[in-house]
Every structure is written in C-alpha cells, then in structure tokens.
C-alpha cells in the first residue's frame, strides 16, 4: 500500500526492527478474553469429502499439516535460491497515490529485505506471476491441494476472472491488517519457508470492532505488527466475550480461511507463500449473491457460461435469483442496467464485452469437472440419501473422525455460533475448536457424486 503521509526517515520511527518487534513476534497469544487456537488436522487423516462436510461447508477454519510435502516449491522457493531464477523479474510491492502498481526487481527486493529496518516492511505480493516466463515457472512448483478441488470461477475466461492467486514474500514484521476476502470467496494459503501468525474472527463480528477503529489514537499506526502489538490486546480487553482465533502456520502447512471470515497476518520471519481464493460448492450461493450485486457484468458473463457448460449450476443460480426476485443486468431496462453496473466493472478483470462468447477451448475445466464425492448442499438437502447418481464417482471414503456439537457462551451482540469437539482436529488440550454449523454430518456410504455437466 502507499503511505505518502510517512516520510522515508519515519519508516522506523516506532522501533519495531529492534527488541520491541522481537518481543511482539515472540509473544504468545493473548488471553484477555476468549482466545481459541485454530484447529489442526493432518491431510492423511481426512478425505476430500470429509473435509468438505466438516470444514468447508460449515465454514470452519483450520491449519492442515502434510498437504504440500511433495511440492518442488518446498526446496525451490528458498529466498536466495530464487535469485538464480528471478534476479531480473519485477514484482509488485505496492501502489502509488493513483493506485498504480509499484514494481521492484527481485534482486533489489532481496537486498532491501537484508538491509531494511522498517517497522512494517514492503510486502512482495504478486497477482500475475504468469505474466513473465520466469514467473510462469513458479506455477509449476506447486499444485492446488486436493482438499480444494473446485474453482467455479473458472467458468469465466481468464481475462474476466477476478484476481485469485497471489505469490508473496513477506519480510519479518510485514503482514496484512484485518480484512475479509472479496465476494465471499474462501481461501487457502500455503507457506513454503518461514512462518505466519494468524488472527481470525467470525463473519458476524462487526467490521469496525475487529479492525480496531476505536482502539488507537491519532499518533498510533495500524500496520500488522502494531495490530498484534497493542490493537488486538485492547480489543480483547474491551470485549472479553468476543471469540478470537489465533494460530501459527509453519513451513509445510496450509491454512483454510472460509469465506467472509475476518483475518489478519503477521510474518514472524522472512516468509514465502502462495495463496488462492476459490468458489466451490461450499460457498457458491454466497459468492453468487454477492457477485450479481457487486460485480453485475462479471455475474452476467459467469451465468452465460453456466448455461452453456454447467446447466446444473445455472439452475441453482436461476433458483436463487427467483427466490430473491433478482433481475440480471440483461433482464433490466436500459436505465436500470446502467445504474446497476458499479465502477468496478471498468476494471481490466472485466474487459470482455457482453457480446463476446466463450468457447469450451477458452475455459479451463480442471477445477470444474472434478471426480470427487462432494455433493452440492442444495442437492444433498433435496434428495434422500443414496438417491443421487454419480457422474464422476470418487474412490470410496475412508472412515474419519466423529464430532459432537455443543453451544458456546454468548459473545457481544453477534449471533451465537456453535463449537464442536472431535478426535480428528485438536483445540486446546485436544478439546474444543470453532465451528459455524454444528450439524455437519459425515458423508453417507455410497454418496460419491459430483453434479457438474460436461
């Protein structure tokens, strides 16, 4: 981000490059209020279908161990080794006052990392790594973890699809302040080198509260390290009933952040990671409802391709529109349609014209037509067990952990959210961990169905 109100000689004014910053990084999670650990699971102990039922669908965050051990990136993305491949490649490190991307060659960024004493260092956060041959090579160093098999935004062409992938290098003390991801998309983030401290809040938590708007003075800043230093403790001291989830993600681990969960990150050391946002059957309804309202042109292109290539998904989007009495931009009169298109529709990610038509060759169906046992929740709710017919059946599911639901204590004015206990993911002392829905039942035997059309 651009911070022109801070002079270069003030970038280290708070002294976080010294003992003060080291103390913040080493500090254990605060216990002012309801601080809960982000649950942990092992990839080998959960199937794709179980993960969908117990984490993705109920919007339950977790840290996953053992999901990326085979990635070449685990060795190839060492910061110094990358100099041989990326020395002269320019990556995004911020924006100017006009919102234009600021880039820096990798060799200069590494030199900056080694020399900087900034309170909140520059963060390399590249959206379009595929735009250079060397950056494209990075994409072959990893694969999407198989627990996240779908991205239904792939039903729009690459030019129209919103940004979804970020390759990032964060120096020690860098990070992001609390936010949630666009359009209700969910995300996974994988660390190959270094470690990150995460804080998460439930979607129902008030924006102003979790961002700490009322918990800092005019003389204080709100960069990530300052948020973890004094803003978060003040929030917890003031709101002891607010559920706060914290955890440290180490190299070789993947964190799952469900859609609309508030989250912030602090890099505890120089850290390399890749993250992707996605639309799956777990969050399609929410993403569709927000896309049609916030990005009407994107929604029009998306729905047009659903009709051509994914008729079951088209029927679901149409059903949601009928339920809500929502009219798409092509169904409105000229004045209504003109007023409905937001300023974001002029962005480069929506450069395709309404008249352009995508052919099957224009789209990547590898994360649309996937052989899994995942059943879209709207179909699972409407059909009796075993009544669905498999199009691309998955391998039989292995038995997984069981879960027992129990209520939480009240928190602020937000709706009560449940917690659960189980043997497959551990909370404090192997006990409670957060959930958003208590009734995520295991997949029934034989229920191995995907409902996507060729």
Short mmCIF file of N, CA and C in Angstrom, two decimals, residues 82-83 95 135 172 195-196 234 245 268 277 334 341 384 399 409:
data_model
loop_
_atom_site.label_atom_id
_atom_site.label_comp_id
_atom_site.label_asym_id
_atom_site.label_seq_id
_atom_site.Cartn_x
_atom_site.Cartn_y
_atom_site.Cartn_z
N UNK A 82 16.08 -18.46 -5.21
CA UNK A 82 15.23 -17.82 -6.21
C UNK A 82 15.97 -16.73 -6.97
N UNK A 83 17.06 -16.23 -6.42
CA UNK A 83 17.85 -15.22 -7.13
C UNK A 83 18.33 -15.75 -8.48
N UNK A 95 1.50 0.22 -4.24
CA UNK A 95 0.79 1.10 -5.18
C UNK A 95 1.12 2.55 -4.86
N UNK A 135 8.21 -16.07 -14.00
CA UNK A 135 7.10 -16.17 -13.06
C UNK A 135 6.20 -17.36 -13.36
N UNK A 172 10.25 -10.30 7.66
CA UNK A 172 9.89 -10.31 9.08
C UNK A 172 9.26 -8.97 9.47
N UNK A 195 7.25 -18.49 8.66
CA UNK A 195 6.07 -18.76 9.48
C UNK A 195 5.22 -17.50 9.59
N UNK A 196 3.93 -17.71 9.83
CA UNK A 196 2.96 -16.62 9.94
C UNK A 196 2.12 -16.79 11.20
N UNK A 234 -6.09 -4.65 23.06
CA UNK A 234 -7.10 -3.69 23.53
C UNK A 234 -8.50 -4.18 23.17
N UNK A 245 -9.67 -16.22 17.26
CA UNK A 245 -8.96 -17.45 16.92
C UNK A 245 -7.55 -17.10 16.45
N UNK A 268 6.34 -13.81 10.97
CA UNK A 268 7.24 -13.90 12.12
C UNK A 268 8.70 -13.99 11.72
N UNK A 277 -7.75 -17.88 -3.82
CA UNK A 277 -9.17 -17.81 -3.48
C UNK A 277 -9.95 -18.68 -4.46
N UNK A 334 -32.80 -0.33 -19.98
CA UNK A 334 -31.52 0.39 -20.16
C UNK A 334 -31.12 1.24 -18.97
N UNK A 341 -24.51 -1.20 -12.91
CA UNK A 341 -23.11 -1.54 -13.11
C UNK A 341 -22.24 -0.64 -12.26
N UNK A 384 -33.13 -37.79 -0.99
CA UNK A 384 -32.87 -38.77 0.06
C UNK A 384 -31.50 -39.39 -0.10
N UNK A 399 -13.00 -44.08 6.72
CA UNK A 399 -13.68 -43.55 7.90
C UNK A 399 -12.90 -42.41 8.51
N UNK A 409 -20.70 -19.93 24.87
CA UNK A 409 -21.23 -18.84 25.68
C UNK A 409 -21.53 -17.64 24.79
#
